[in-house]
Short mmCIF file of C-alpha atoms in Angstrom, two decimals:
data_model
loop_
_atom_site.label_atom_id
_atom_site.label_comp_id
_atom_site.label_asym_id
_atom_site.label_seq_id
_atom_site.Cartn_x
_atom_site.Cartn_y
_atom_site.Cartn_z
CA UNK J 1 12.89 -37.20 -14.28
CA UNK J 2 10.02 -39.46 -15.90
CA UNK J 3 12.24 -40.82 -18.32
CA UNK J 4 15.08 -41.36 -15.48
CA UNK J 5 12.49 -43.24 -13.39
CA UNK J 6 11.50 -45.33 -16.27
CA UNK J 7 15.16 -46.04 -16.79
CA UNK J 8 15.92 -46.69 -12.91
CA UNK J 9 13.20 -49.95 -13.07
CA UNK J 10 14.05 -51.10 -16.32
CA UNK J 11 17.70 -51.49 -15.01
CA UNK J 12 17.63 -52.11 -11.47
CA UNK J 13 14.10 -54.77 -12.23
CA UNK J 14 12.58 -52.88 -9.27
CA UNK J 15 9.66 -50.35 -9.12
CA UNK J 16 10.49 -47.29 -7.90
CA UNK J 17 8.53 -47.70 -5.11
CA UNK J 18 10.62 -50.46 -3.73
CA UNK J 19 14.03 -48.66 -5.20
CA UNK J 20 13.25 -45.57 -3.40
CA UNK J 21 12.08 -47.24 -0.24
CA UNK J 22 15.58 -49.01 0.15
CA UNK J 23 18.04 -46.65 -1.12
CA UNK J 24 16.27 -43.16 0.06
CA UNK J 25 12.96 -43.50 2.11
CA UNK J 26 14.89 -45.86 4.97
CA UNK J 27 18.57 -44.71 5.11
CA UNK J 28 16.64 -41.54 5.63
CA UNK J 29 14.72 -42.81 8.45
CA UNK J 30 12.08 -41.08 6.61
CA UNK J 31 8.76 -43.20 7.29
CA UNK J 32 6.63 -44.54 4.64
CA UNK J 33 3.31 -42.06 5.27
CA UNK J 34 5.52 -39.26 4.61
CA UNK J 35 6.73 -40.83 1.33
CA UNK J 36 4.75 -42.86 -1.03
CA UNK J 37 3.31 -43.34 -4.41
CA UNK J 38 0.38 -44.35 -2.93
CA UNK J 39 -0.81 -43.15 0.49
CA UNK J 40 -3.20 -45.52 2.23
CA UNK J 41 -6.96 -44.38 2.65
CA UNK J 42 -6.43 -43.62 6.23
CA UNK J 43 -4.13 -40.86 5.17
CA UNK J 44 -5.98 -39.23 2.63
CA UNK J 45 -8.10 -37.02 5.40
CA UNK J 46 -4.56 -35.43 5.51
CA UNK J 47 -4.00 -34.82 2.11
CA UNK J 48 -3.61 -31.33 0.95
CA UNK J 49 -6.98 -30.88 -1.50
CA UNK J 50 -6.24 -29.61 -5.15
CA UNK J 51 -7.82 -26.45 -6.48
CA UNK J 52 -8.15 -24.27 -9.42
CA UNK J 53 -8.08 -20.64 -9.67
CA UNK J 54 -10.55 -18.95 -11.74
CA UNK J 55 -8.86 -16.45 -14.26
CA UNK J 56 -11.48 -14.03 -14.04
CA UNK J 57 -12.61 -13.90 -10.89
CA UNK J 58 -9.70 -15.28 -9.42
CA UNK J 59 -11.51 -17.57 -7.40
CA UNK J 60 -10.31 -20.95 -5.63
CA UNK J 61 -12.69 -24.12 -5.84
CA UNK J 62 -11.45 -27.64 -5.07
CA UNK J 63 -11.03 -30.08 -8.25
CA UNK J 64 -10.39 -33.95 -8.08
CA UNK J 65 -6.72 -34.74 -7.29
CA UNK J 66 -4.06 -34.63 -10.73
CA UNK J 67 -3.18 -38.44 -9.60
CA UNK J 68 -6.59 -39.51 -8.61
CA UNK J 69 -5.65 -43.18 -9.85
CA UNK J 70 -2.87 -43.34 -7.67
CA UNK J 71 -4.86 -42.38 -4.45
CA UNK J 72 -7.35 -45.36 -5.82
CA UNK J 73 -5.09 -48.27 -6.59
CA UNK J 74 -5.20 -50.89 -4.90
CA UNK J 75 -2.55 -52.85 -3.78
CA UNK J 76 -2.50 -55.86 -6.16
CA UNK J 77 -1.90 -53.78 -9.02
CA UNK J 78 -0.06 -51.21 -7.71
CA UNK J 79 3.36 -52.74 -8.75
CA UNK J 80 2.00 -52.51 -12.82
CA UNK J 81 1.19 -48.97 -11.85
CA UNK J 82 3.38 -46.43 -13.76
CA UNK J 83 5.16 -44.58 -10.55
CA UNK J 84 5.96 -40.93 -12.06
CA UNK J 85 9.59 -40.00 -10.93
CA UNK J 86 8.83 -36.49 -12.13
CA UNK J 87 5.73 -36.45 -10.14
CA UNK J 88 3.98 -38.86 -9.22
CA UNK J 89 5.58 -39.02 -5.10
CA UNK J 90 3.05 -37.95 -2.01
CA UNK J 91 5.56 -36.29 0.40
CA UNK J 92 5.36 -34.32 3.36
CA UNK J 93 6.89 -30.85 3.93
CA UNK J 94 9.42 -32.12 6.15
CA UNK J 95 10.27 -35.71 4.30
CA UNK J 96 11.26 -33.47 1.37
CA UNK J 97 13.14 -30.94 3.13
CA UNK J 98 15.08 -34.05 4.54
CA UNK J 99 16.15 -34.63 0.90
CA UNK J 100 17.15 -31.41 0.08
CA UNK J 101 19.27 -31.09 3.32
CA UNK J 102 20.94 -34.49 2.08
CA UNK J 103 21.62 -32.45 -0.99
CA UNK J 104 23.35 -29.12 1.09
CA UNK J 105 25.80 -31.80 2.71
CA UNK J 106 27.39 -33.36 -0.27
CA UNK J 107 25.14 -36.54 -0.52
CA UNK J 108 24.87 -37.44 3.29
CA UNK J 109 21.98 -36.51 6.02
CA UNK J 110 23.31 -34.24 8.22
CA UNK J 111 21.03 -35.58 11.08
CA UNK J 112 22.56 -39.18 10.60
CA UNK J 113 25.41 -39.12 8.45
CA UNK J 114 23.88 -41.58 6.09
CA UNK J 115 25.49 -41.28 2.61
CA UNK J 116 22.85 -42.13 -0.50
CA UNK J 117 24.59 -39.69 -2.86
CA UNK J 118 28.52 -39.24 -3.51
CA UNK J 119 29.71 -35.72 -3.84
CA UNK J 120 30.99 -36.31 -7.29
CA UNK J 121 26.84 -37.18 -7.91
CA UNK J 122 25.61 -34.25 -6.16
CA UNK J 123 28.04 -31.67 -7.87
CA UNK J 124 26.95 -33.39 -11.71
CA UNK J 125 23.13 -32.63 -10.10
CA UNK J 126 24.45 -28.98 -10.53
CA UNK J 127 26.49 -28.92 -13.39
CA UNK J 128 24.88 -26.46 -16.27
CA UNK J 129 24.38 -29.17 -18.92
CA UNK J 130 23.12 -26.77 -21.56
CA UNK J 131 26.18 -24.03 -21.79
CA UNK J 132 25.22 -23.10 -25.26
CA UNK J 133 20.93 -22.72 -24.39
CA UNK J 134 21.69 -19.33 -22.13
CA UNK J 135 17.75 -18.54 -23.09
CA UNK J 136 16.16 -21.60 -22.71
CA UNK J 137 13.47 -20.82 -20.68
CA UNK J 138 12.65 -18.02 -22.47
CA UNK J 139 10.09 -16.36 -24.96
CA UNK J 140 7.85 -19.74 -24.00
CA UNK J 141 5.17 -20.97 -26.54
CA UNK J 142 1.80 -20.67 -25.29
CA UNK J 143 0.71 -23.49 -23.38
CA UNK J 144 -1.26 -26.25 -24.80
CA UNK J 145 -3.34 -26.47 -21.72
CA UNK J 146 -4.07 -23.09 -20.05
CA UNK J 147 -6.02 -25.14 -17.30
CA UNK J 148 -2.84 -26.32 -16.30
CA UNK J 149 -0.35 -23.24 -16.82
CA UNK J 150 -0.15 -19.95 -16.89
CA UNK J 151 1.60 -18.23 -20.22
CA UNK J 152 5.04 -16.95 -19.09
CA UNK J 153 7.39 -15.57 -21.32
CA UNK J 154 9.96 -15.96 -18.50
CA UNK J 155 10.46 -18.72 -16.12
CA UNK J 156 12.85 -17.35 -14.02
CA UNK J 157 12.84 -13.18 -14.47
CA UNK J 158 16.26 -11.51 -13.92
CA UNK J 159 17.05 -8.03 -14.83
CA UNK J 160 19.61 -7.92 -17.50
CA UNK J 161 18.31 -11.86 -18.61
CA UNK J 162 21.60 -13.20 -18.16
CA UNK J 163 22.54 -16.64 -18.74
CA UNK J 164 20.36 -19.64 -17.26
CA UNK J 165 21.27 -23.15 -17.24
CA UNK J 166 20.19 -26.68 -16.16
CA UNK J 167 21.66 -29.51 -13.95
CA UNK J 168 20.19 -33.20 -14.29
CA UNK J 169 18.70 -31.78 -10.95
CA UNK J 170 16.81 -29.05 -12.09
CA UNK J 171 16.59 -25.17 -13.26
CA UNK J 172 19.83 -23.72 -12.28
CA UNK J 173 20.19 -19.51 -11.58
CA UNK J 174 23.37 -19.26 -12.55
CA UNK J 175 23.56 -15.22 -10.99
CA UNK J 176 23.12 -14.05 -7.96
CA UNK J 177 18.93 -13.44 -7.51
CA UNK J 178 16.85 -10.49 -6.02
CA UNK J 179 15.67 -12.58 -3.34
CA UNK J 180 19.05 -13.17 -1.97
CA UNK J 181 20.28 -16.39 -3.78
CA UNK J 182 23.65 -17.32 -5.28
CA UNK J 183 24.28 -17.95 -8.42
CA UNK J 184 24.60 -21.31 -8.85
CA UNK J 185 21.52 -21.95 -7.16
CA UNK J 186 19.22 -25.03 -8.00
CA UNK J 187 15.46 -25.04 -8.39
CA UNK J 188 12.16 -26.48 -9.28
CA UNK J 189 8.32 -26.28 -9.30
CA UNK J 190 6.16 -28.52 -9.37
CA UNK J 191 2.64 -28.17 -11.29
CA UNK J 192 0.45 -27.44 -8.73
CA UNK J 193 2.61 -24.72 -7.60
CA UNK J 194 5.24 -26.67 -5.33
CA UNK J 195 8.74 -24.65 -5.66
CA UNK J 196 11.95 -25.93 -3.98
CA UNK J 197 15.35 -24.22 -4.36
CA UNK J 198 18.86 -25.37 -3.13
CA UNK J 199 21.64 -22.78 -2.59
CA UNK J 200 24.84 -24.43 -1.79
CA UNK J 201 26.89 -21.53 -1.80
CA UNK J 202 25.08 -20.18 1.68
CA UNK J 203 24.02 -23.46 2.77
CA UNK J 204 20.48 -23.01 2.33
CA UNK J 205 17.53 -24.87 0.88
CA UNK J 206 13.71 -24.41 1.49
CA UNK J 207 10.01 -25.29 -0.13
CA UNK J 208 6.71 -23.59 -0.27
CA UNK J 209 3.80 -26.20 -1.03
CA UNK J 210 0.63 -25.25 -2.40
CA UNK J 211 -1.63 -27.05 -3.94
CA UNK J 212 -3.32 -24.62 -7.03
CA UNK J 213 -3.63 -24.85 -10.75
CA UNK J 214 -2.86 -23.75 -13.33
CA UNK J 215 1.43 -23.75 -12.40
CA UNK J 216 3.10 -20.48 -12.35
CA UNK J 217 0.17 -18.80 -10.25
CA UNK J 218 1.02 -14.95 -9.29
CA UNK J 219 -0.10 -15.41 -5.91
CA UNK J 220 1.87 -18.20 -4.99
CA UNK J 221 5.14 -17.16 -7.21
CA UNK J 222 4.98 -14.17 -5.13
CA UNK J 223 4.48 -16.09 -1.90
CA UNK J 224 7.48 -17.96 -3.32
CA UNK J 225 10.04 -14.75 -3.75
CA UNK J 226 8.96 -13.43 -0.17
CA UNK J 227 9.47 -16.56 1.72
CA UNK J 228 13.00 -16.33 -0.22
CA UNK J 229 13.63 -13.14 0.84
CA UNK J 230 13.23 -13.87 4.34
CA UNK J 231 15.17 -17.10 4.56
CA UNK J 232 18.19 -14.73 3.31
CA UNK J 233 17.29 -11.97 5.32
CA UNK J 234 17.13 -13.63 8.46
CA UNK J 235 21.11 -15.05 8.02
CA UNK J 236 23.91 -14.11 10.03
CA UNK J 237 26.85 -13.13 8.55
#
């Protein structure tokens, strides 16, 4: 998604900033202190604060923010600023819910109707693009940073390991999951523990925010597969 975002500017001659703001952000109606690259001072009182866990004692304690430049750049240079498509947006709960509901309906809000996305884009989003890589998140190197992630040998865990795949949206689960997903199902996480998933099959989509490192934290992965299980749970029919 970095290299995407780098891609978007270089041919549209716009920062993302200003792309997103005019092609996502307003159709959306989604206001710009829910969205931004760089939230004003006067929001940062209402910033989620980062922390660390301890892996011995397991202990949380606060740590300056992963995009602490960002939160201090000031407007006169913030168009030079590199603007992280992979990670670099401040978004709130609901703002990013908004855009994965505009991914359930085909492209379109279903508040509004507004299209950003046609369907032909949103099924490529979850098109396997690596048929032949069934494993590819898989028997994982150790990380080069154990600050910042947790060894896993297993992104996604599913009994029997069958096949996983990847849109240009994300991790796709391409069987059914224990926590009541279909296969098909798109997902991501974010490093401080921020995991999204969109199931189009039962027209569902949801997040769970934290903000923790190192990524791939038990507590919150487990947070993560019980919040799952009673999104699906909670369906009728």
């Amino acid at each position: 998604m970095d290299w995407a975002g780098i891609i978007l500017e270089r041919v549209t001659k716009q920062t993302l900033s200003t792309y997103f703001t005019a092609h996502i952000f307003t159709p959306l109606s989604i206001p710009p202190t829910s969205a931004t690259f760089f939230p004003p001072s006067t929001l940062h009182p209402h910033l989620a604060k980062l922390h660390t866990r301890d892996p011995i004692t397991h202990v949380l304690s606060e740590r300056p923010h992963l995009f602490q430049a960002a939160l201090s750049c000031p407007p006169q240079t913030q168009p030079s600023f590199y603007q992280s498509g992979g990670a670099g947006l401040f978004c709130r709960p609901t703002a990013f819910t908004t855009l994965l509901a505009v991914l359930l309906n085909s492209g379109a809000c279903p508040s509004t109707n507004t299209r950003i996305l046609a369907p032909s884009s949103v099924d490529l989003l979850f098109t396997n693009q690596i048929p032949t890589q069934p494993n590819f998140a898989r028997g994982n190197p150790p990380p080069a940073d154990a600050s910042l992630v947790n060894e896993a040998d297993d992104m996604y865990p599913q009994k029997g390991d069958p096949a996983q795949g990847w849109g240009y949206g994300g991790f796709l689960t391409l069987e059914e999951g224990e926590t009541g997903r279909s296969g098909g199902t798109m997902w991501w996480m974010g490093l401080a523990n921020c995991f999204w998933w969109v199931d189009r099959e039962r027209s569902v989509a949801g997040c769970l925010g934290a903000q923790v490192l190192p990524g791939g934290d038990e507590h919150v992965v487990r947070a993560w597969g019980e919040v799952e299980k009673g999104v699906y749970g909670g369906l009728v029919g």
